[in-house]
CSV table of C-alpha atoms in Angstrom, one decimal:
chain,number,residue,atom,x,y,z
A,1,UNK,CA,-0.3,0.0,0.2
A,2,UNK,CA,1.7,3.6,-0.8
A,3,UNK,CA,2.1,5.5,1.6
A,4,UNK,CA,1.5,9.3,0.8
A,5,UNK,CA,4.2,12.5,1.4
A,6,UNK,CA,3.2,14.5,4.4
A,7,UNK,CA,2.5,17.8,2.8
A,8,UNK,CA,5.0,19.6,4.5
A,9,UNK,CA,8.0,16.9,3.4
A,10,UNK,CA,6.8,17.8,-0.2
A,11,UNK,CA,6.7,21.3,-0.1
A,12,UNK,CA,10.6,20.8,1.4
A,13,UNK,CA,11.5,19.2,-1.5
A,14,UNK,CA,9.9,21.4,-3.8
A,15,UNK,CA,11.8,24.2,-2.1
A,16,UNK,CA,15.2,22.8,-1.7
A,17,UNK,CA,14.6,21.5,-5.9
A,18,UNK,CA,14.8,25.3,-6.4
A,19,UNK,CA,17.7,26.7,-8.5
A,20,UNK,CA,18.3,30.2,-6.1
A,21,UNK,CA,18.0,27.5,-2.6
A,22,UNK,CA,20.7,25.2,-4.3
A,23,UNK,CA,22.7,27.4,-5.4
A,24,UNK,CA,23.0,29.0,-2.0
A,25,UNK,CA,23.0,25.4,-0.2
A,26,UNK,CA,26.2,24.8,-3.1
A,27,UNK,CA,27.6,28.3,-1.7
A,28,UNK,CA,27.3,26.5,1.9
A,29,UNK,CA,29.0,23.7,0.9
A,30,UNK,CA,32.1,25.5,-0.7
A,31,UNK,CA,31.9,27.7,2.1
A,32,UNK,CA,31.8,25.0,5.0
A,33,UNK,CA,34.8,23.3,2.8
A,34,UNK,CA,36.9,26.3,2.4
A,35,UNK,CA,36.4,27.1,6.4
A,36,UNK,CA,37.1,24.2,7.8
A,37,UNK,CA,40.7,23.0,6.7
A,38,UNK,CA,42.3,26.6,8.2
A,39,UNK,CA,40.5,26.6,11.4
A,40,UNK,CA,41.6,23.3,12.1
A,41,UNK,CA,45.7,24.3,10.8
A,42,UNK,CA,45.1,27.3,12.5
A,43,UNK,CA,44.0,25.7,15.7
A,44,UNK,CA,46.8,22.1,15.6
A,45,UNK,CA,49.9,25.0,14.9
A,46,UNK,CA,48.0,27.2,17.2
A,47,UNK,CA,48.8,30.2,14.4
A,48,UNK,CA,47.2,33.5,13.3
A,49,UNK,CA,49.0,34.2,10.2
A,50,UNK,CA,46.9,35.4,7.4
A,51,UNK,CA,49.2,33.2,5.2
A,52,UNK,CA,48.3,30.1,7.1
A,53,UNK,CA,44.6,31.3,6.8
A,54,UNK,CA,44.5,31.1,3.1
A,55,UNK,CA,46.3,28.4,2.2
A,56,UNK,CA,43.5,26.7,4.4
A,57,UNK,CA,40.9,28.1,2.5
A,58,UNK,CA,42.8,27.0,-1.3
A,59,UNK,CA,43.0,23.2,0.3
A,60,UNK,CA,39.2,23.5,1.4
A,61,UNK,CA,38.4,24.5,-2.0
A,62,UNK,CA,40.7,22.3,-3.8
A,63,UNK,CA,39.1,19.7,-2.1
A,64,UNK,CA,35.6,21.0,-3.1
A,65,UNK,CA,36.3,21.1,-6.1
A,66,UNK,CA,37.6,17.6,-6.4
A,67,UNK,CA,35.1,16.0,-4.9
A,68,UNK,CA,32.4,18.0,-6.9
A,69,UNK,CA,34.5,16.7,-9.9
A,70,UNK,CA,34.9,13.5,-8.8
A,71,UNK,CA,30.5,13.1,-8.3
A,72,UNK,CA,30.3,14.9,-11.2
A,73,UNK,CA,32.0,12.5,-13.5
A,74,UNK,CA,30.6,9.0,-12.0
A,75,UNK,CA,27.1,10.6,-12.4
A,76,UNK,CA,27.6,11.5,-15.9
A,77,UNK,CA,29.7,8.2,-16.1
A,78,UNK,CA,26.3,6.2,-14.6
A,79,UNK,CA,24.0,8.5,-17.3
A,80,UNK,CA,26.0,7.8,-20.4
A,81,UNK,CA,25.8,4.6,-20.3
A,82,UNK,CA,22.4,3.6,-18.7
A,83,UNK,CA,20.9,6.4,-21.7
A,84,UNK,CA,23.9,5.7,-24.7
A,85,UNK,CA,25.3,9.6,-24.8
A,86,UNK,CA,28.6,10.8,-25.4
A,87,UNK,CA,30.1,11.9,-21.9
A,88,UNK,CA,30.2,15.8,-23.0
A,89,UNK,CA,26.1,14.9,-23.9
A,90,UNK,CA,25.9,13.7,-19.7
A,91,UNK,CA,28.4,16.2,-18.3
A,92,UNK,CA,26.1,19.1,-19.0
A,93,UNK,CA,22.7,17.1,-18.5
A,94,UNK,CA,24.6,16.6,-14.7
A,95,UNK,CA,24.9,20.3,-14.1
A,96,UNK,CA,21.7,21.9,-16.2
A,97,UNK,CA,20.0,19.4,-13.8
A,98,UNK,CA,21.5,20.7,-10.6
A,99,UNK,CA,21.6,24.7,-11.0
A,100,UNK,CA,19.6,25.5,-14.5
A,101,UNK,CA,16.5,24.1,-14.9
A,102,UNK,CA,14.7,26.9,-15.8
A,103,UNK,CA,17.4,26.9,-19.0
A,104,UNK,CA,16.6,27.2,-22.2
A,105,UNK,CA,19.3,24.9,-23.9
A,106,UNK,CA,19.7,22.7,-25.9
A,107,UNK,CA,17.1,22.9,-28.7
A,108,UNK,CA,15.7,21.2,-30.2
A,109,UNK,CA,13.4,21.8,-33.3
A,110,UNK,CA,9.9,19.7,-34.7
A,111,UNK,CA,8.7,20.6,-37.7
A,112,UNK,CA,7.0,18.4,-40.8
A,113,UNK,CA,5.7,16.1,-38.5
A,114,UNK,CA,8.2,14.3,-36.8
A,115,UNK,CA,11.5,15.5,-34.9
A,116,UNK,CA,14.8,16.7,-37.4
A,117,UNK,CA,17.4,14.2,-37.3
A,118,UNK,CA,20.1,16.7,-35.5
A,119,UNK,CA,17.1,16.8,-32.5
A,120,UNK,CA,17.1,12.8,-32.9
A,121,UNK,CA,20.6,11.4,-30.9
A,122,UNK,CA,20.1,15.0,-28.1
A,123,UNK,CA,20.3,14.7,-24.6
A,124,UNK,CA,16.9,16.0,-25.1
A,125,UNK,CA,15.3,12.7,-26.5
A,126,UNK,CA,17.5,10.2,-25.6
A,127,UNK,CA,17.7,12.3,-21.3
A,128,UNK,CA,15.4,15.2,-21.8
A,129,UNK,CA,15.0,17.7,-20.3
A,130,UNK,CA,15.8,20.9,-18.9
A,131,UNK,CA,15.7,22.5,-22.5
A,132,UNK,CA,13.9,24.1,-25.2
A,133,UNK,CA,11.8,22.8,-28.4
A,134,UNK,CA,10.9,24.5,-31.7
A,135,UNK,CA,7.4,22.9,-32.5
A,136,UNK,CA,7.6,24.5,-36.2
A,137,UNK,CA,3.9,25.2,-37.6
A,138,UNK,CA,0.6,22.1,-37.9
A,139,UNK,CA,2.8,20.2,-35.6
A,140,UNK,CA,2.1,18.2,-32.3
A,141,UNK,CA,4.5,16.7,-30.0
A,142,UNK,CA,3.2,14.0,-27.0
A,143,UNK,CA,6.2,14.2,-23.7
A,144,UNK,CA,6.6,11.6,-21.4
A,145,UNK,CA,8.6,12.0,-18.2
A,146,UNK,CA,9.0,9.0,-16.3
A,147,UNK,CA,7.5,6.6,-19.5
A,148,UNK,CA,5.0,8.2,-19.0
A,149,UNK,CA,2.7,10.9,-19.9
A,150,UNK,CA,3.5,14.6,-19.2
A,151,UNK,CA,1.1,16.8,-21.4
A,152,UNK,CA,0.4,17.7,-24.7
A,153,UNK,CA,2.1,21.1,-26.4
A,154,UNK,CA,1.4,22.7,-29.8
A,155,UNK,CA,3.5,24.9,-32.4
A,156,UNK,CA,5.7,27.4,-31.2
A,157,UNK,CA,8.4,27.2,-28.2
A,158,UNK,CA,8.3,25.3,-25.1
A,159,UNK,CA,10.5,25.0,-22.2
A,160,UNK,CA,11.2,21.2,-21.5
A,161,UNK,CA,11.0,19.9,-17.4
A,162,UNK,CA,13.6,17.8,-15.8
A,163,UNK,CA,13.3,14.8,-17.4
A,164,UNK,CA,11.2,15.5,-20.4
A,165,UNK,CA,11.3,14.0,-24.0
A,166,UNK,CA,9.0,14.6,-26.5
A,167,UNK,CA,7.6,10.9,-27.0
A,168,UNK,CA,5.7,10.5,-30.7
A,169,UNK,CA,4.6,13.8,-32.6
A,170,UNK,CA,1.4,14.0,-34.4
A,171,UNK,CA,1.1,16.7,-37.3
A,172,UNK,CA,-1.6,18.4,-38.4
A,173,UNK,CA,-1.5,19.0,-42.1
A,174,UNK,CA,-4.1,17.5,-44.4
A,175,UNK,CA,-2.5,14.8,-45.1
A,176,UNK,CA,-3.3,12.2,-48.2
A,177,UNK,CA,-2.2,8.3,-49.2
A,178,UNK,CA,-2.2,6.6,-52.1
A,179,UNK,CA,-2.7,2.8,-51.9
A,180,UNK,CA,-2.9,-0.7,-54.9
A,181,UNK,CA,-6.4,-2.2,-54.4
A,182,UNK,CA,-6.5,-5.8,-55.2
A,183,UNK,CA,-9.9,-7.8,-55.0
A,184,UNK,CA,-11.5,-10.8,-56.2
A,185,UNK,CA,-15.2,-10.1,-57.1
A,186,UNK,CA,-17.8,-12.6,-57.0
A,187,UNK,CA,-18.3,-14.5,-59.9
A,188,UNK,CA,-13.7,-15.1,-59.0
A,189,UNK,CA,-11.8,-12.7,-61.3
A,190,UNK,CA,-9.1,-10.8,-60.0
A,191,UNK,CA,-9.3,-7.1,-60.4
A,192,UNK,CA,-7.2,-4.4,-59.2
A,193,UNK,CA,-7.5,-0.4,-58.4
A,194,UNK,CA,-6.0,2.6,-56.7
A,195,UNK,CA,-7.4,4.2,-53.7
A,196,UNK,CA,-6.5,8.0,-53.2
A,197,UNK,CA,-7.2,9.6,-49.2
A,198,UNK,CA,-7.1,13.2,-48.1
A,199,UNK,CA,-7.7,13.4,-44.0
A,200,UNK,CA,-6.6,16.0,-41.2
A,201,UNK,CA,-6.6,15.7,-37.7
A,202,UNK,CA,-8.9,17.9,-36.0
A,203,UNK,CA,-7.7,19.5,-32.8
A,204,UNK,CA,-9.4,22.3,-31.1
A,205,UNK,CA,-6.6,24.2,-28.4
A,206,UNK,CA,-8.0,24.1,-24.5
A,207,UNK,CA,-10.1,21.5,-25.2
A,208,UNK,CA,-9.2,18.1,-23.0
A,209,UNK,CA,-12.0,16.0,-24.4
A,210,UNK,CA,-9.8,16.9,-27.7
A,211,UNK,CA,-6.3,16.6,-26.5
A,212,UNK,CA,-7.3,12.7,-25.0
A,213,UNK,CA,-8.9,11.7,-28.1
A,214,UNK,CA,-5.3,13.0,-29.9
A,215,UNK,CA,-3.3,11.3,-27.2
A,216,UNK,CA,-5.0,7.9,-27.0
A,217,UNK,CA,-5.2,7.3,-30.6
A,218,UNK,CA,-1.2,8.4,-30.6
A,219,UNK,CA,-1.3,5.7,-28.1
A,220,UNK,CA,-2.5,3.5,-30.1
A,221,UNK,CA,-0.7,4.2,-32.6
A,222,UNK,CA,2.4,4.0,-31.4
A,223,UNK,CA,4.2,0.6,-32.6
A,224,UNK,CA,8.0,1.0,-29.9
A,225,UNK,CA,9.3,1.4,-32.6
A,226,UNK,CA,11.4,5.1,-34.4
A,227,UNK,CA,13.7,3.8,-37.1
A,228,UNK,CA,11.3,5.4,-38.5
A,229,UNK,CA,11.2,8.5,-36.7
A,230,UNK,CA,9.0,9.4,-34.5
A,231,UNK,CA,5.8,10.5,-36.3
A,232,UNK,CA,2.2,8.9,-36.1
A,233,UNK,CA,1.5,7.6,-39.6
A,234,UNK,CA,-2.3,7.9,-38.5
A,235,UNK,CA,-3.4,8.9,-42.4
A,236,UNK,CA,-1.5,5.7,-43.3
A,237,UNK,CA,-3.5,3.3,-40.5
A,238,UNK,CA,-6.5,5.2,-42.0
A,239,UNK,CA,-6.0,3.8,-46.4
A,240,UNK,CA,-4.8,0.1,-45.0
A,241,UNK,CA,-8.6,-0.1,-43.5
A,242,UNK,CA,-9.8,2.5,-46.3
A,243,UNK,CA,-8.5,0.1,-48.3
A,244,UNK,CA,-9.3,-3.4,-46.8
A,245,UNK,CA,-13.1,-1.7,-46.9
A,246,UNK,CA,-12.8,-1.0,-50.5
A,247,UNK,CA,-11.6,-4.9,-51.5
A,248,UNK,CA,-14.9,-6.4,-49.6
A,249,UNK,CA,-17.0,-4.1,-51.4
A,250,UNK,CA,-16.1,-4.8,-54.4
A,251,UNK,CA,-15.9,-8.9,-53.5
A,252,UNK,CA,-19.5,-7.9,-53.3
A,253,UNK,CA,-20.3,-7.4,-56.1
A,254,UNK,CA,-20.6,-8.9,-60.2
A,255,UNK,CA,-18.2,-8.4,-62.6
A,256,UNK,CA,-20.5,-7.2,-65.0
A,257,UNK,CA,-22.0,-5.3,-62.0
A,258,UNK,CA,-18.8,-3.6,-61.5
A,259,UNK,CA,-18.9,-2.8,-65.0
A,260,UNK,CA,-22.4,-1.4,-65.9
A,261,UNK,CA,-22.9,2.0,-66.7
A,262,UNK,CA,-26.5,1.7,-66.2
A,263,UNK,CA,-28.4,1.7,-62.1
A,264,UNK,CA,-30.5,-1.3,-62.6
A,265,UNK,CA,-31.5,-4.9,-59.9
A,266,UNK,CA,-29.2,-7.5,-59.5
A,267,UNK,CA,-29.8,-10.1,-61.2
A,268,UNK,CA,-32.1,-8.7,-63.2
A,269,UNK,CA,-32.6,-10.4,-66.0
A,270,UNK,CA,-31.5,-8.2,-69.7
A,271,UNK,CA,-34.2,-7.1,-72.0
A,272,UNK,CA,-35.3,-8.5,-75.1
A,273,UNK,CA,-33.0,-6.5,-77.9
A,274,UNK,CA,-35.2,-3.8,-80.0
A,275,UNK,CA,-35.1,-4.0,-84.1
A,276,UNK,CA,-35.3,-0.3,-85.4
A,277,UNK,CA,-38.3,0.1,-86.5
A,278,UNK,CA,-40.1,-2.2,-84.4
A,279,UNK,CA,-43.3,-0.8,-82.6
A,280,UNK,CA,-42.8,-0.5,-78.6
A,281,UNK,CA,-44.6,-1.3,-76.5
A,282,UNK,CA,-46.6,0.5,-74.3
A,283,UNK,CA,-44.8,0.0,-71.1
A,284,UNK,CA,-42.8,2.0,-69.6
A,285,UNK,CA,-39.5,1.2,-71.4
A,286,UNK,CA,-37.0,-0.8,-68.8
A,287,UNK,CA,-33.2,0.3,-68.1
A,288,UNK,CA,-30.5,-0.3,-70.0
A,289,UNK,CA,-28.3,-3.1,-68.1
A,290,UNK,CA,-25.9,-5.3,-68.7
A,291,UNK,CA,-22.1,-5.2,-71.6
A,292,UNK,CA,-21.5,-1.1,-71.9
A,293,UNK,CA,-21.1,-1.0,-75.9
A,294,UNK,CA,-18.6,0.9,-76.2
A,295,UNK,CA,-15.3,-0.4,-74.4
A,296,UNK,CA,-14.4,-0.5,-70.3
A,297,UNK,CA,-12.0,1.8,-71.2
A,298,UNK,CA,-13.9,4.2,-72.9
A,299,UNK,CA,-17.0,3.4,-70.9
A,300,UNK,CA,-17.8,6.8,-68.6
A,301,UNK,CA,-17.8,6.1,-64.7
A,302,UNK,CA,-21.5,4.5,-63.9
A,303,UNK,CA,-22.6,5.1,-61.0
A,304,UNK,CA,-23.0,1.6,-59.8
A,305,UNK,CA,-18.8,3.1,-58.6
A,306,UNK,CA,-20.7,6.1,-57.1
A,307,UNK,CA,-23.0,3.6,-55.5
A,308,UNK,CA,-19.4,2.6,-53.7
A,309,UNK,CA,-17.5,5.2,-53.0
A,310,UNK,CA,-20.0,6.4,-51.5
A,311,UNK,CA,-20.5,3.4,-49.2
A,312,UNK,CA,-17.1,3.3,-48.7
A,313,UNK,CA,-16.9,6.3,-47.2
A,314,UNK,CA,-19.4,6.1,-44.3
A,315,UNK,CA,-18.3,3.1,-43.4
A,316,UNK,CA,-14.4,4.9,-42.8
A,317,UNK,CA,-16.0,7.7,-40.5
A,318,UNK,CA,-18.8,4.7,-38.6
A,319,UNK,CA,-14.8,2.9,-38.1
A,320,UNK,CA,-13.2,5.9,-37.7
A,321,UNK,CA,-16.2,7.6,-34.5
A,322,UNK,CA,-15.9,3.8,-33.2
A,323,UNK,CA,-11.8,4.3,-32.9
A,324,UNK,CA,-12.3,8.0,-31.7
A,325,UNK,CA,-10.6,9.6,-33.7
A,326,UNK,CA,-10.7,13.2,-33.8
A,327,UNK,CA,-9.9,13.0,-38.4
A,328,UNK,CA,-11.8,14.5,-40.7
A,329,UNK,CA,-11.7,13.2,-44.8
A,330,UNK,CA,-10.5,15.6,-46.9
A,331,UNK,CA,-11.4,13.0,-50.2
A,332,UNK,CA,-12.0,9.3,-51.2
A,333,UNK,CA,-12.2,8.9,-54.3
A,334,UNK,CA,-10.5,5.4,-56.1
A,335,UNK,CA,-9.6,4.4,-60.2
A,336,UNK,CA,-11.8,2.2,-61.7
A,337,UNK,CA,-11.8,-1.0,-60.7
A,338,UNK,CA,-10.1,-2.9,-64.3
A,339,UNK,CA,-9.3,-6.9,-64.2
A,340,UNK,CA,-5.3,-7.8,-63.8
A,341,UNK,CA,-3.7,-8.1,-67.5
A,342,UNK,CA,-3.6,-12.2,-67.6
A,343,UNK,CA,-7.5,-12.6,-67.5
A,344,UNK,CA,-8.9,-9.4,-69.6
A,345,UNK,CA,-8.8,-11.2,-72.5
A,346,UNK,CA,-10.8,-14.5,-71.4
A,347,UNK,CA,-13.1,-11.5,-69.8
A,348,UNK,CA,-13.4,-10.1,-72.8
A,349,UNK,CA,-13.7,-13.3,-75.0
A,350,UNK,CA,-16.5,-13.8,-71.9
A,351,UNK,CA,-17.1,-10.2,-73.1
A,352,UNK,CA,-18.9,-11.2,-76.6
A,353,UNK,CA,-20.4,-14.7,-76.0
A,354,UNK,CA,-22.5,-13.1,-73.7
A,355,UNK,CA,-23.8,-10.5,-75.5
A,356,UNK,CA,-24.0,-13.0,-78.6
A,357,UNK,CA,-26.1,-15.5,-76.6
A,358,UNK,CA,-29.3,-12.8,-76.3
A,359,UNK,CA,-29.2,-12.0,-79.6
A,360,UNK,CA,-28.9,-15.4,-81.5
A,361,UNK,CA,-32.5,-16.1,-79.5
A,362,UNK,CA,-34.1,-13.0,-80.2
A,363,UNK,CA,-33.6,-14.8,-84.0
A,364,UNK,CA,-34.6,-17.3,-83.8
A,365,UNK,CA,-37.4,-16.0,-81.9
A,366,UNK,CA,-37.9,-13.5,-84.6
A,367,UNK,CA,-37.8,-16.3,-87.3
A,368,UNK,CA,-40.6,-18.6,-85.4
A,369,UNK,CA,-42.5,-15.2,-85.7
A,370,UNK,CA,-42.1,-15.0,-89.2
A,371,UNK,CA,-43.3,-18.4,-89.7
A,372,UNK,CA,-46.3,-18.4,-87.4
A,373,UNK,CA,-47.2,-15.7,-89.1
A,374,UNK,CA,-47.0,-17.0,-92.5
A,375,UNK,CA,-48.8,-20.0,-91.6
A,376,UNK,CA,-51.8,-17.5,-90.2
A,377,UNK,CA,-51.8,-15.7,-93.2
A,378,UNK,CA,-52.0,-18.7,-95.4
A,379,UNK,CA,-55.1,-20.0,-93.3
A,380,UNK,CA,-56.7,-16.6,-93.7
A,381,UNK,CA,-56.3,-17.1,-97.5
A,382,UNK,CA,-57.6,-20.8,-97.5
A,383,UNK,CA,-60.9,-19.1,-95.9
A,384,UNK,CA,-61.3,-16.0,-97.7
A,385,UNK,CA,-60.6,-18.9,-100.5
A,386,UNK,CA,-63.6,-21.3,-99.0
A,387,UNK,CA,-65.9,-18.2,-98.8
A,388,UNK,CA,-65.7,-17.0,-102.3
A,389,UNK,CA,-66.4,-20.8,-103.3
A,390,UNK,CA,-69.1,-21.5,-101.7
A,391,UNK,CA,-70.6,-18.4,-102.5
A,392,UNK,CA,-69.7,-19.2,-106.8
A,393,UNK,CA,-71.2,-22.6,-106.2
A,394,UNK,CA,-74.5,-20.5,-104.6
A,395,UNK,CA,-74.4,-18.5,-107.8
A,396,UNK,CA,-74.5,-21.0,-110.5
A,397,UNK,CA,-76.9,-23.1,-108.1
A,398,UNK,CA,-79.7,-20.2,-108.7
A,399,UNK,CA,-78.9,-19.3,-112.2
A,400,UNK,CA,-78.8,-22.9,-113.5
A,401,UNK,CA,-81.7,-24.6,-111.6
A,402,UNK,CA,-84.5,-24.2,-113.8
A,403,UNK,CA,-88.2,-25.9,-112.6
A,404,UNK,CA,-89.3,-26.5,-115.9
A,405,UNK,CA,-86.9,-28.7,-117.2
A,406,UNK,CA,-85.2,-30.4,-113.9
A,407,UNK,CA,-83.1,-33.0,-115.6
A,408,UNK,CA,-81.6,-30.1,-118.2
A,409,UNK,CA,-80.9,-27.5,-115.5
A,410,UNK,CA,-78.7,-30.5,-113.2
A,411,UNK,CA,-76.9,-31.5,-117.4
A,412,UNK,CA,-76.4,-27.5,-117.0
A,413,UNK,CA,-74.9,-27.2,-113.1
A,414,UNK,CA,-72.6,-30.4,-113.5
A,415,UNK,CA,-71.0,-28.8,-115.9
A,416,UNK,CA,-70.8,-25.2,-114.4
A,417,UNK,CA,-69.6,-26.3,-111.7
A,418,UNK,CA,-67.4,-28.7,-113.1
A,419,UNK,CA,-65.8,-25.4,-115.5
A,420,UNK,CA,-65.5,-23.9,-112.2
A,421,UNK,CA,-63.9,-26.5,-110.0
A,422,UNK,CA,-61.5,-26.9,-112.9
A,423,UNK,CA,-60.5,-22.6,-111.8
A,424,UNK,CA,-60.2,-23.7,-108.6
A,425,UNK,CA,-57.8,-26.7,-109.4
A,426,UNK,CA,-55.6,-23.8,-110.4
A,427,UNK,CA,-51.4,-25.1,-109.1
A,428,UNK,CA,-51.9,-21.2,-108.3
A,429,UNK,CA,-55.1,-22.2,-106.1
A,430,UNK,CA,-54.2,-25.6,-104.9
A,431,UNK,CA,-53.3,-24.2,-101.9
A,432,UNK,CA,-56.5,-22.8,-101.1
A,433,UNK,CA,-58.2,-25.4,-102.0
A,434,UNK,CA,-59.1,-28.5,-99.5
A,435,UNK,CA,-58.9,-31.6,-100.3
A,436,UNK,CA,-62.5,-32.5,-100.1
A,437,UNK,CA,-63.2,-30.9,-102.5
A,438,UNK,CA,-61.2,-32.0,-105.0
A,439,UNK,CA,-63.0,-35.4,-104.2
A,440,UNK,CA,-65.6,-34.0,-105.2
A,441,UNK,CA,-64.7,-32.6,-108.6
A,442,UNK,CA,-63.0,-35.3,-110.0
A,443,UNK,CA,-66.2,-37.3,-108.1
A,444,UNK,CA,-68.9,-35.5,-110.7
A,445,UNK,CA,-66.3,-36.0,-113.4
A,446,UNK,CA,-67.1,-39.7,-113.4
A,447,UNK,CA,-70.5,-39.1,-113.0
A,448,UNK,CA,-70.8,-37.0,-116.4
A,449,UNK,CA,-68.5,-39.3,-118.2
A,450,UNK,CA,-70.4,-42.4,-117.0
A,451,UNK,CA,-72.7,-44.6,-119.4
A,452,UNK,CA,-76.8,-43.3,-119.5
A,453,UNK,CA,-79.5,-46.3,-118.8
A,454,UNK,CA,-80.6,-45.8,-122.5
A,455,UNK,CA,-77.1,-47.5,-124.0
A,456,UNK,CA,-75.8,-44.6,-125.7
A,457,UNK,CA,-71.8,-46.5,-126.2
A,458,UNK,CA,-70.4,-46.9,-128.8
A,459,UNK,CA,-68.7,-50.3,-129.6
A,460,UNK,CA,-65.5,-49.5,-127.7
A,461,UNK,CA,-67.8,-48.6,-124.8
A,462,UNK,CA,-65.7,-45.5,-124.6
A,463,UNK,CA,-68.7,-42.3,-123.0
A,464,UNK,CA,-70.8,-40.5,-124.8
A,465,UNK,CA,-69.2,-37.0,-124.9
A,466,UNK,CA,-70.5,-33.8,-122.2
A,467,UNK,CA,-73.1,-32.3,-123.7
A,468,UNK,CA,-72.1,-28.3,-124.6
A,469,UNK,CA,-74.4,-26.1,-124.6
A,470,UNK,CA,-73.6,-23.1,-126.6
A,471,UNK,CA,-75.1,-20.5,-124.3
A,472,UNK,CA,-71.9,-21.6,-121.5
A,473,UNK,CA,-69.5,-20.9,-124.3
């Protein structure tokens, strides 16, 4: 259990740490060291000579100087071995820490989000103050003391207290990062893109919450390695996270959806091609879908890329809020994702095949529709021909059916019907004449050529000629 130091003791320790008190203590020790030897010498020899008094004072001061040099050398050697700094720098640090804690020397420098090379090797970084640190504009420095955070300082000439040293540096300038993004689409095609990110830190002086978030963010990103400097590459960490988010977002899309320049539903079937001059339906024309008509390198930026950019930016801002980082995104963009050169020829061939298939199906559909229309027109023409034939038969029957002589009227009717049937049996009208009608014509011919009941056939058995009627010609 830790015991609290009484306030009186803390006050005494703070008083002893003042430079004036230390100087007075040094003078008191010097006077004591200078007066004790001569007093002892004079008492031992029982002499009051001024020369012996001066010799005793000189001996005391020499002894004091030797002891001080010895102690200082041993302390500097310890500091040299502990912090691995030159002996000269170690001696200077011991003297400044003892007698000049407010002295603004040595001076370090912070610029462009990091310590200068000369400052990195100085005693200010390896051991700490007292000293001064020149912090240029748009830089923040986190100071540590005894391995723990001490305070946050901003631009200006800042004094370092004893054993305070710069630990981390934050760059307040806008940062720009570029990352190469490699991803696999949903259908297993490798694509690549380039990501561009610009952002900056939000710093509000004299705002404890803002400074606390910046300090927490700096220590979260601190790797402990100082090979690359004391600056925190928070923008690089953010760019790496954005690259991972963009790769995951591209992996949720098919390649055709990624390169479609239109706002179409996912997995929607492509609309049927429309021929030039073909009447459009009353329904609204569906939006274009599928492969762009122009090559990918000449195609306009699809709206889907803008959707992806906005989604990734919102996800990145949400990630920043979850981490409680004081970061503002200024610009986020990425180049059009293109396939790797090894697979690009195969993708183009697949595109062409994908384009050919619906058009081939559409051509077959047009051919079948034309054949159906042709058959329909033929059936319609046959029906019209049959109607005309029936109307002609009715007209012949009405004209050639006399009431006075039924036998003669029947012969005239048969002759007219045979002539009418011979006209409809023409090769041009053969498709329009039903088969039953042809059988009827042949049957009538056989009836007309059959011998009469009076035995009017000749010796060879040939049927009598058709009766002719001059009125029929």
